[in-house]
Coordinates of C-alpha atoms in Angstrom, one line a residue:
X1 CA 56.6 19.0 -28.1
X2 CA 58.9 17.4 -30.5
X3 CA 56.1 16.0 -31.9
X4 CA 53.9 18.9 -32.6
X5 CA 56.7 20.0 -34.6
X6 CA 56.3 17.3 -37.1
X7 CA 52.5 16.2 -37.0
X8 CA 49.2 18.4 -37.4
X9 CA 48.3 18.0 -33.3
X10 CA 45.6 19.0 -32.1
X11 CA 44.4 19.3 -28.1
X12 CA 40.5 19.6 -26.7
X13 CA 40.6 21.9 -24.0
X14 CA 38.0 22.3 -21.4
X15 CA 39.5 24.7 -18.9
X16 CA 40.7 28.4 -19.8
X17 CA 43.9 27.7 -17.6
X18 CA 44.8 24.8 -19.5
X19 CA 44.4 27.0 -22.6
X20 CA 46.9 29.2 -21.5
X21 CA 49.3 26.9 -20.2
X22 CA 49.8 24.9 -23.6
X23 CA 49.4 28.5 -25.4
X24 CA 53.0 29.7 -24.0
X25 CA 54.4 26.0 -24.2
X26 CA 53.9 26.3 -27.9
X27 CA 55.2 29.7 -28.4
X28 CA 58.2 28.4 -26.4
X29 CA 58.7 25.4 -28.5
X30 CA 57.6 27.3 -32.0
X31 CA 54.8 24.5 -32.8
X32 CA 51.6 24.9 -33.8
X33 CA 48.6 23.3 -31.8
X34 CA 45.0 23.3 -32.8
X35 CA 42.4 23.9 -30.6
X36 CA 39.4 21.6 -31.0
X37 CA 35.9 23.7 -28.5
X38 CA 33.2 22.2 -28.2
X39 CA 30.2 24.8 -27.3
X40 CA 28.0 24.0 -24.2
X41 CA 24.9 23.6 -26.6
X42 CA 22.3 22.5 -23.8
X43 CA 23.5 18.8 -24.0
X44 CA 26.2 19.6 -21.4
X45 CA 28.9 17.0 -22.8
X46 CA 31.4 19.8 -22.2
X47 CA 32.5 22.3 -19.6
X48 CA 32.8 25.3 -21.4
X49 CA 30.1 27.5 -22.8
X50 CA 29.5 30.8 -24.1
X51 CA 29.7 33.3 -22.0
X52 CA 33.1 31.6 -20.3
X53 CA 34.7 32.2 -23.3
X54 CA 34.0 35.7 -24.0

């Protein structure tokens, strides 16, 4: 995470767990990550959609 301190990151996610997991890792480490979702918009390219993440 050394890294994410010194660089814009940025991580695509496509499981909610995953989410999580690198969520408390960066409140552990201080760093900011940014979260690139991509919508399920019929072209199925991606896992999650909609209604998973509400």
């Amino acid at each position: 995470m050394s890294l994410a301190k010194f660089a814009d990151m940025k991580v695509g996610i496509d499981n909610i767990d995953n989410l999580n997991n690198l969520s408390k890792f960066a409140i552990k480490h201080n760093v900011i990550l940014g979260v690139l979702v991509e919508i399920n918009t019929s072209m199925f390219r991606w896992v999650l959609d909609l209604p998973t993440l509400l």
